[in-house]
């Protein structure tokens, strides 16, 4: 079998209704643009027969280059992307949602930018859409914190396969793929793409709870990138600041006690709290440094294994 140049990665959860149109349009795009491509779809624990619908749709579309994988339960979009990428054979990976809110004709446009030398190309949704306000706030925060050269972190993306292989993504961290790639020094591009209304089914990532989760993930990723590599800078600096504050408070207590004959037990309690808390944070920083060193050694072993 000829090795495809492009692997279209499709995470799918309860998207059976979209499968016929998805595979028909992918097949038409591949043929119209003469693309050497395959489709790797992961049914992420669907209960509506998405995998079976995908296999039937691929057969009807005459789609030979299609792989359908299954998760026994709903593990999340990040895990579905990683499962698909492990089975993908293409040099380029295109992350494409099963809801068809992006056109399959965008795929060759992304591939063209990768041909120009970009390592990752992020799409930027244009036009009006339901979650535009929340999305704009989230993206502005991400740009300000991580200094990424793109304006939309959570849309269609394409990247070289070795980029994803060199990153470690936790649950729900697919939306920070651009952030991690930028931190590793990869060349990032951006492409304006249209966002179309969902044709069938319901949105899987909605609700106010997603906003809170997104903000907490933002803090977690920031800590991972900024403090995770040198945790003693964070814990040690904070610990030393608390110890210094405790020492200063102790001096004030001594002056008040022996200079003015005033004694304040709350001040002594505060001194103990600040000094002990500072020492604990400093010790925690040393332990975190040891963990960070072990993590770096594991990452180096992974790189050697891939090489």
mmCIF file of C-alpha atoms in Angstrom:
data_model
loop_
_atom_site.group_PDB
_atom_site.id
_atom_site.type_symbol
_atom_site.label_atom_id
_atom_site.label_comp_id
_atom_site.label_asym_id
_atom_site.label_seq_id
_atom_site.Cartn_x
_atom_site.Cartn_y
_atom_site.Cartn_z
ATOM 1 C CA UNK A 1 0.000 0.000 0.000
ATOM 2 C CA UNK A 2 1.322 3.434 -0.935
ATOM 3 C CA UNK A 3 2.238 5.581 2.056
ATOM 4 C CA UNK A 4 -0.047 8.647 2.102
ATOM 5 C CA UNK A 5 1.413 12.105 2.501
ATOM 6 C CA UNK A 6 -1.509 13.479 4.519
ATOM 7 C CA UNK A 7 -3.381 11.809 7.369
ATOM 8 C CA UNK A 8 -6.708 13.414 8.243
ATOM 9 C CA UNK A 9 -7.324 12.808 11.961
ATOM 10 C CA UNK A 10 -11.034 12.765 12.864
ATOM 11 C CA UNK A 11 -12.084 12.423 16.534
ATOM 12 C CA UNK A 12 -15.766 11.512 16.688
ATOM 13 C CA UNK A 13 -18.215 11.140 19.553
ATOM 14 C CA UNK A 14 -21.861 10.398 18.733
ATOM 15 C CA UNK A 15 -21.539 11.725 15.182
ATOM 16 C CA UNK A 16 -23.190 8.868 13.250
ATOM 17 C CA UNK A 17 -25.487 11.236 11.340
ATOM 18 C CA UNK A 18 -22.514 13.154 9.941
ATOM 19 C CA UNK A 19 -20.592 10.125 8.653
ATOM 20 C CA UNK A 20 -22.137 9.817 5.154
ATOM 21 C CA UNK A 21 -21.516 13.465 4.267
ATOM 22 C CA UNK A 22 -18.095 13.494 5.952
ATOM 23 C CA UNK A 23 -16.656 10.630 3.926
ATOM 24 C CA UNK A 24 -18.369 11.698 0.703
ATOM 25 C CA UNK A 25 -16.870 15.184 0.952
ATOM 26 C CA UNK A 26 -13.440 13.924 1.995
ATOM 27 C CA UNK A 27 -13.357 11.555 -0.969
ATOM 28 C CA UNK A 28 -14.420 14.354 -3.331
ATOM 29 C CA UNK A 29 -11.729 16.710 -1.949
ATOM 30 C CA UNK A 30 -8.981 14.094 -2.210
ATOM 31 C CA UNK A 31 -9.950 13.363 -5.810
ATOM 32 C CA UNK A 32 -10.416 16.999 -6.865
ATOM 33 C CA UNK A 33 -7.011 18.050 -5.496
ATOM 34 C CA UNK A 34 -5.229 14.779 -6.275
ATOM 35 C CA UNK A 35 -4.169 14.371 -2.651
ATOM 36 C CA UNK A 36 -2.189 11.404 -1.392
ATOM 37 C CA UNK A 37 -4.156 11.104 1.836
ATOM 38 C CA UNK A 38 -5.822 8.782 4.306
ATOM 39 C CA UNK A 39 -8.479 9.208 6.987
ATOM 40 C CA UNK A 40 -8.001 7.922 10.535
ATOM 41 C CA UNK A 41 -11.231 8.227 12.511
ATOM 42 C CA UNK A 42 -11.476 7.411 16.220
ATOM 43 C CA UNK A 43 -14.887 6.606 17.666
ATOM 44 C CA UNK A 44 -14.412 7.928 21.196
ATOM 45 C CA UNK A 45 -16.890 5.729 23.039
ATOM 46 C CA UNK A 46 -19.963 6.671 21.006
ATOM 47 C CA UNK A 47 -23.313 5.066 21.830
ATOM 48 C CA UNK A 48 -25.026 5.862 18.511
ATOM 49 C CA UNK A 49 -23.028 3.502 16.265
ATOM 50 C CA UNK A 50 -20.575 6.101 14.930
ATOM 51 C CA UNK A 51 -17.895 3.523 14.091
ATOM 52 C CA UNK A 52 -20.297 1.311 12.147
ATOM 53 C CA UNK A 53 -21.719 4.339 10.328
ATOM 54 C CA UNK A 54 -18.187 5.473 9.449
ATOM 55 C CA UNK A 55 -17.230 2.083 8.011
ATOM 56 C CA UNK A 56 -20.420 1.948 5.951
ATOM 57 C CA UNK A 57 -19.986 5.528 4.721
ATOM 58 C CA UNK A 58 -16.360 4.889 3.764
ATOM 59 C CA UNK A 59 -17.410 1.823 1.766
ATOM 60 C CA UNK A 60 -20.174 3.732 -0.035
ATOM 61 C CA UNK A 61 -17.757 6.539 -0.921
ATOM 62 C CA UNK A 62 -15.299 4.010 -2.323
ATOM 63 C CA UNK A 63 -12.838 5.100 0.339
ATOM 64 C CA UNK A 64 -10.034 2.577 0.557
ATOM 65 C CA UNK A 65 -7.687 4.786 2.609
ATOM 66 C CA UNK A 66 -9.809 4.896 5.766
ATOM 67 C CA UNK A 67 -9.019 3.499 9.216
ATOM 68 C CA UNK A 68 -11.709 3.387 11.912
ATOM 69 C CA UNK A 69 -10.563 2.881 15.499
ATOM 70 C CA UNK A 70 -12.601 2.615 18.688
ATOM 71 C CA UNK A 71 -12.307 3.614 22.333
ATOM 72 C CA UNK A 72 -14.394 1.476 24.669
ATOM 73 C CA UNK A 73 -15.410 4.570 26.629
ATOM 74 C CA UNK A 74 -15.437 8.320 26.111
ATOM 75 C CA UNK A 75 -11.836 9.272 26.920
ATOM 76 C CA UNK A 76 -11.776 12.768 25.442
ATOM 77 C CA UNK A 77 -10.717 14.554 22.285
ATOM 78 C CA UNK A 78 -7.031 14.735 23.210
ATOM 79 C CA UNK A 79 -6.845 10.980 23.720
ATOM 80 C CA UNK A 80 -8.712 10.382 20.451
ATOM 81 C CA UNK A 81 -6.206 12.560 18.577
ATOM 82 C CA UNK A 82 -3.270 10.697 20.134
ATOM 83 C CA UNK A 83 -4.787 7.301 19.293
ATOM 84 C CA UNK A 84 -5.347 8.354 15.689
ATOM 85 C CA UNK A 85 -1.882 9.871 15.310
ATOM 86 C CA UNK A 86 -0.283 6.640 16.517
ATOM 87 C CA UNK A 87 -1.975 4.795 13.652
ATOM 88 C CA UNK A 88 -1.484 7.535 11.046
ATOM 89 C CA UNK A 89 1.151 7.047 8.343
ATOM 90 C CA UNK A 90 1.221 10.485 6.739
ATOM 91 C CA UNK A 91 3.957 13.093 6.925
ATOM 92 C CA UNK A 92 1.304 15.735 7.643
ATOM 93 C CA UNK A 93 -1.518 15.424 10.184
ATOM 94 C CA UNK A 94 -4.705 17.433 9.682
ATOM 95 C CA UNK A 95 -6.987 17.648 12.730
ATOM 96 C CA UNK A 96 -10.531 17.735 11.387
ATOM 97 C CA UNK A 97 -13.765 17.682 13.408
ATOM 98 C CA UNK A 98 -16.490 15.212 12.455
ATOM 99 C CA UNK A 99 -19.246 17.835 12.717
ATOM 100 C CA UNK A 100 -18.258 19.342 9.319
ATOM 101 C CA UNK A 101 -18.186 22.880 10.674
ATOM 102 C CA UNK A 102 -15.106 23.344 8.500
ATOM 103 C CA UNK A 103 -14.954 22.548 4.799
ATOM 104 C CA UNK A 104 -12.876 19.607 3.607
ATOM 105 C CA UNK A 105 -11.565 21.941 0.888
ATOM 106 C CA UNK A 106 -9.486 23.645 3.600
ATOM 107 C CA UNK A 107 -7.236 20.564 3.796
ATOM 108 C CA UNK A 108 -5.108 21.325 0.697
ATOM 109 C CA UNK A 109 -4.733 24.950 1.845
ATOM 110 C CA UNK A 110 -3.249 23.788 5.144
ATOM 111 C CA UNK A 111 -0.980 21.309 3.370
ATOM 112 C CA UNK A 112 0.274 24.079 1.064
ATOM 113 C CA UNK A 113 1.406 26.167 4.052
ATOM 114 C CA UNK A 114 3.187 23.168 5.554
ATOM 115 C CA UNK A 115 4.941 22.766 2.196
ATOM 116 C CA UNK A 116 6.187 26.340 2.595
ATOM 117 C CA UNK A 117 8.112 25.326 5.714
ATOM 118 C CA UNK A 118 5.709 25.826 8.606
ATOM 119 C CA UNK A 119 5.697 23.108 11.266
ATOM 120 C CA UNK A 120 2.141 23.811 12.445
ATOM 121 C CA UNK A 121 -0.663 25.813 10.870
ATOM 122 C CA UNK A 122 -3.592 26.960 13.008
ATOM 123 C CA UNK A 123 -6.908 27.982 11.535
ATOM 124 C CA UNK A 124 -8.602 31.214 12.598
ATOM 125 C CA UNK A 125 -12.384 31.159 12.526
ATOM 126 C CA UNK A 126 -13.845 34.151 10.685
ATOM 127 C CA UNK A 127 -17.408 35.413 10.603
ATOM 128 C CA UNK A 128 -20.060 35.215 13.299
ATOM 129 C CA UNK A 129 -20.556 32.202 15.527
ATOM 130 C CA UNK A 130 -22.292 31.434 18.801
ATOM 131 C CA UNK A 131 -19.299 31.332 21.195
ATOM 132 C CA UNK A 132 -17.321 34.146 19.582
ATOM 133 C CA UNK A 133 -17.267 36.421 22.666
ATOM 134 C CA UNK A 134 -16.061 33.750 25.101
ATOM 135 C CA UNK A 135 -13.607 32.402 22.529
ATOM 136 C CA UNK A 136 -12.148 35.878 21.910
ATOM 137 C CA UNK A 137 -11.502 36.435 25.634
ATOM 138 C CA UNK A 138 -9.887 33.032 25.991
ATOM 139 C CA UNK A 139 -7.676 33.549 22.933
ATOM 140 C CA UNK A 140 -6.609 37.036 24.038
ATOM 141 C CA UNK A 141 -5.612 35.690 27.450
ATOM 142 C CA UNK A 142 -3.635 32.886 25.824
ATOM 143 C CA UNK A 143 -1.837 35.305 23.490
ATOM 144 C CA UNK A 144 -0.961 37.608 26.375
ATOM 145 C CA UNK A 145 0.305 34.796 28.590
ATOM 146 C CA UNK A 146 2.070 32.550 26.083
ATOM 147 C CA UNK A 147 2.968 35.068 23.347
ATOM 148 C CA UNK A 148 1.795 32.720 20.602
ATOM 149 C CA UNK A 149 1.774 34.175 17.056
ATOM 150 C CA UNK A 150 -1.806 33.095 16.275
ATOM 151 C CA UNK A 151 -5.223 34.513 17.148
ATOM 152 C CA UNK A 152 -7.249 31.301 17.540
ATOM 153 C CA UNK A 153 -6.103 28.262 19.509
ATOM 154 C CA UNK A 154 -9.162 26.070 19.083
ATOM 155 C CA UNK A 155 -9.947 25.567 15.409
ATOM 156 C CA UNK A 156 -8.828 23.284 12.601
ATOM 157 C CA UNK A 157 -5.068 22.609 12.573
ATOM 158 C CA UNK A 158 -2.425 20.868 10.478
ATOM 159 C CA UNK A 159 1.067 19.918 11.549
ATOM 160 C CA UNK A 160 4.014 17.741 10.732
ATOM 161 C CA UNK A 161 3.704 14.310 12.337
ATOM 162 C CA UNK A 162 7.006 14.597 14.178
ATOM 163 C CA UNK A 163 5.771 17.753 15.948
ATOM 164 C CA UNK A 164 2.963 15.891 17.709
ATOM 165 C CA UNK A 165 5.297 12.999 18.441
ATOM 166 C CA UNK A 166 7.578 15.341 20.353
ATOM 167 C CA UNK A 167 4.882 16.817 22.619
ATOM 168 C CA UNK A 168 3.270 15.471 25.788
ATOM 169 C CA UNK A 169 -0.451 16.246 25.994
ATOM 170 C CA UNK A 170 -2.669 15.584 28.993
ATOM 171 C CA UNK A 171 -6.450 15.282 29.042
ATOM 172 C CA UNK A 172 -8.177 18.211 27.276
ATOM 173 C CA UNK A 173 -4.863 19.798 26.314
ATOM 174 C CA UNK A 174 -5.424 19.475 22.555
ATOM 175 C CA UNK A 175 -6.478 23.138 22.562
ATOM 176 C CA UNK A 176 -2.968 24.049 23.763
ATOM 177 C CA UNK A 177 -1.210 22.226 20.955
ATOM 178 C CA UNK A 178 -0.133 25.545 19.431
ATOM 179 C CA UNK A 179 1.176 26.757 22.799
ATOM 180 C CA UNK A 180 3.358 23.693 23.366
ATOM 181 C CA UNK A 181 4.630 23.676 19.780
ATOM 182 C CA UNK A 182 5.515 27.381 20.038
ATOM 183 C CA UNK A 183 7.329 26.748 23.341
ATOM 184 C CA UNK A 184 9.411 24.045 21.631
ATOM 185 C CA UNK A 185 10.476 26.509 18.936
ATOM 186 C CA UNK A 186 8.456 25.163 16.000
ATOM 187 C CA UNK A 187 7.483 27.553 13.210
ATOM 188 C CA UNK A 188 3.793 28.445 13.514
ATOM 189 C CA UNK A 189 1.519 29.725 10.737
ATOM 190 C CA UNK A 190 -2.091 30.890 10.609
ATOM 191 C CA UNK A 191 -4.876 30.588 8.057
ATOM 192 C CA UNK A 192 -8.332 32.203 7.989
ATOM 193 C CA UNK A 193 -11.089 29.602 7.633
ATOM 194 C CA UNK A 194 -14.869 29.753 7.537
ATOM 195 C CA UNK A 195 -16.942 28.202 10.315
ATOM 196 C CA UNK A 196 -20.175 26.598 9.099
ATOM 197 C CA UNK A 197 -23.272 25.696 11.149
ATOM 198 C CA UNK A 198 -23.403 22.163 12.512
ATOM 199 C CA UNK A 199 -25.484 19.989 10.172
ATOM 200 C CA UNK A 200 -26.514 17.156 12.494
ATOM 201 C CA UNK A 201 -26.325 16.322 16.185
ATOM 202 C CA UNK A 202 -25.440 18.567 19.082
ATOM 203 C CA UNK A 203 -22.272 20.301 20.224
ATOM 204 C CA UNK A 204 -20.135 18.233 22.612
ATOM 205 C CA UNK A 205 -18.124 21.092 24.109
ATOM 206 C CA UNK A 206 -20.544 23.672 25.456
ATOM 207 C CA UNK A 207 -21.943 25.001 28.706
ATOM 208 C CA UNK A 208 -20.637 27.330 31.391
ATOM 209 C CA UNK A 209 -18.644 24.506 32.974
ATOM 210 C CA UNK A 210 -16.370 24.482 29.941
ATOM 211 C CA UNK A 211 -15.381 28.094 30.653
ATOM 212 C CA UNK A 212 -14.208 27.219 34.177
ATOM 213 C CA UNK A 213 -12.377 24.125 32.946
ATOM 214 C CA UNK A 214 -10.706 26.154 30.197
ATOM 215 C CA UNK A 215 -9.497 28.794 32.662
ATOM 216 C CA UNK A 216 -8.128 26.170 35.059
ATOM 217 C CA UNK A 217 -6.360 24.425 32.182
ATOM 218 C CA UNK A 218 -4.899 27.789 31.175
ATOM 219 C CA UNK A 219 -3.361 28.186 34.645
ATOM 220 C CA UNK A 220 -2.136 24.582 34.612
ATOM 221 C CA UNK A 221 -0.426 24.955 31.241
ATOM 222 C CA UNK A 222 1.128 28.263 32.328
ATOM 223 C CA UNK A 223 2.552 26.621 35.432
ATOM 224 C CA UNK A 224 3.795 23.672 33.364
ATOM 225 C CA UNK A 225 5.638 25.904 30.893
ATOM 226 C CA UNK A 226 6.806 28.729 33.156
ATOM 227 C CA UNK A 227 7.398 27.053 36.518
ATOM 228 C CA UNK A 228 7.488 23.367 35.632
ATOM 229 C CA UNK A 229 11.018 23.473 34.250
ATOM 230 C CA UNK A 230 12.466 25.429 37.212
ATOM 231 C CA UNK A 231 9.997 24.939 40.094
ATOM 232 C CA UNK A 232 12.479 26.193 42.701
ATOM 233 C CA UNK A 233 12.193 29.655 41.133
ATOM 234 C CA UNK A 234 8.496 29.705 42.056
ATOM 235 C CA UNK A 235 8.413 27.791 45.338
ATOM 236 C CA UNK A 236 11.843 28.967 46.511
ATOM 237 C CA UNK A 237 11.177 32.644 45.793
ATOM 238 C CA UNK A 238 7.773 32.474 47.479
ATOM 239 C CA UNK A 239 9.254 30.611 50.450
ATOM 240 C CA UNK A 240 12.085 33.104 50.876
ATOM 241 C CA UNK A 241 9.598 35.978 50.693
ATOM 242 C CA UNK A 242 7.524 34.414 53.482
ATOM 243 C CA UNK A 243 10.623 33.788 55.620
ATOM 244 C CA UNK A 244 11.733 37.397 55.101
ATOM 245 C CA UNK A 245 8.249 38.638 56.048
ATOM 246 C CA UNK A 246 8.293 36.423 59.137
ATOM 247 C CA UNK A 247 11.731 37.706 60.168
ATOM 248 C CA UNK A 248 10.630 41.318 59.719
ATOM 249 C CA UNK A 249 7.485 40.657 61.743
ATOM 250 C CA UNK A 250 9.646 39.071 64.456
ATOM 251 C CA UNK A 251 11.852 42.154 64.630
ATOM 252 C CA UNK A 252 8.774 44.349 64.948
ATOM 253 C CA UNK A 253 7.517 42.117 67.779
ATOM 254 C CA UNK A 254 10.863 42.368 69.590
ATOM 255 C CA UNK A 255 10.946 46.146 69.291
ATOM 256 C CA UNK A 256 7.396 46.405 70.603
ATOM 257 C CA UNK A 257 8.145 43.999 73.469
ATOM 258 C CA UNK A 258 11.478 45.320 74.718
ATOM 259 C CA UNK A 259 11.347 48.903 73.451
ATOM 260 C CA UNK A 260 7.803 49.805 74.413
ATOM 261 C CA UNK A 261 6.897 47.066 76.857
ATOM 262 C CA UNK A 262 4.097 45.807 74.633
ATOM 263 C CA UNK A 263 3.503 42.134 73.944
ATOM 264 C CA UNK A 264 1.308 40.793 71.131
ATOM 265 C CA UNK A 265 0.751 37.026 70.955
ATOM 266 C CA UNK A 266 -0.946 37.281 67.523
ATOM 267 C CA UNK A 267 2.324 38.690 66.143
ATOM 268 C CA UNK A 268 4.282 35.707 67.467
ATOM 269 C CA UNK A 269 1.746 33.341 65.896
ATOM 270 C CA UNK A 270 2.085 35.209 62.608
ATOM 271 C CA UNK A 271 5.885 34.913 62.788
ATOM 272 C CA UNK A 272 5.659 31.150 63.256
ATOM 273 C CA UNK A 273 3.126 30.819 60.440
ATOM 274 C CA UNK A 274 5.209 32.828 57.958
ATOM 275 C CA UNK A 275 8.550 31.202 58.761
ATOM 276 C CA UNK A 276 7.243 27.632 58.843
ATOM 277 C CA UNK A 277 5.196 28.177 55.676
ATOM 278 C CA UNK A 278 8.228 29.646 53.924
ATOM 279 C CA UNK A 279 10.447 26.729 54.944
ATOM 280 C CA UNK A 280 7.849 24.228 53.721
ATOM 281 C CA UNK A 281 7.581 25.968 50.351
ATOM 282 C CA UNK A 282 11.357 26.052 50.012
ATOM 283 C CA UNK A 283 11.601 22.327 50.775
ATOM 284 C CA UNK A 284 8.760 21.672 48.317
ATOM 285 C CA UNK A 285 10.764 23.554 45.692
ATOM 286 C CA UNK A 286 13.734 21.220 46.175
ATOM 287 C CA UNK A 287 11.474 18.168 45.824
ATOM 288 C CA UNK A 288 9.876 19.646 42.705
ATOM 289 C CA UNK A 289 13.352 20.259 41.231
ATOM 290 C CA UNK A 290 14.133 16.554 41.672
ATOM 291 C CA UNK A 291 10.880 15.601 39.941
ATOM 292 C CA UNK A 292 11.600 18.053 37.108
ATOM 293 C CA UNK A 293 15.050 16.533 36.656
ATOM 294 C CA UNK A 294 13.554 13.041 36.417
ATOM 295 C CA UNK A 295 10.981 14.281 33.908
ATOM 296 C CA UNK A 296 13.696 15.826 31.735
ATOM 297 C CA UNK A 297 15.632 12.557 31.789
ATOM 298 C CA UNK A 298 12.491 10.635 30.760
ATOM 299 C CA UNK A 299 11.854 13.095 27.916
ATOM 300 C CA UNK A 300 15.443 12.669 26.748
ATOM 301 C CA UNK A 301 15.014 8.891 26.745
ATOM 302 C CA UNK A 302 11.826 9.297 24.703
ATOM 303 C CA UNK A 303 13.633 11.472 22.163
ATOM 304 C CA UNK A 304 16.462 8.945 21.901
ATOM 305 C CA UNK A 305 13.928 6.163 21.374
ATOM 306 C CA UNK A 306 12.147 8.095 18.607
ATOM 307 C CA UNK A 307 15.466 8.852 16.965
#
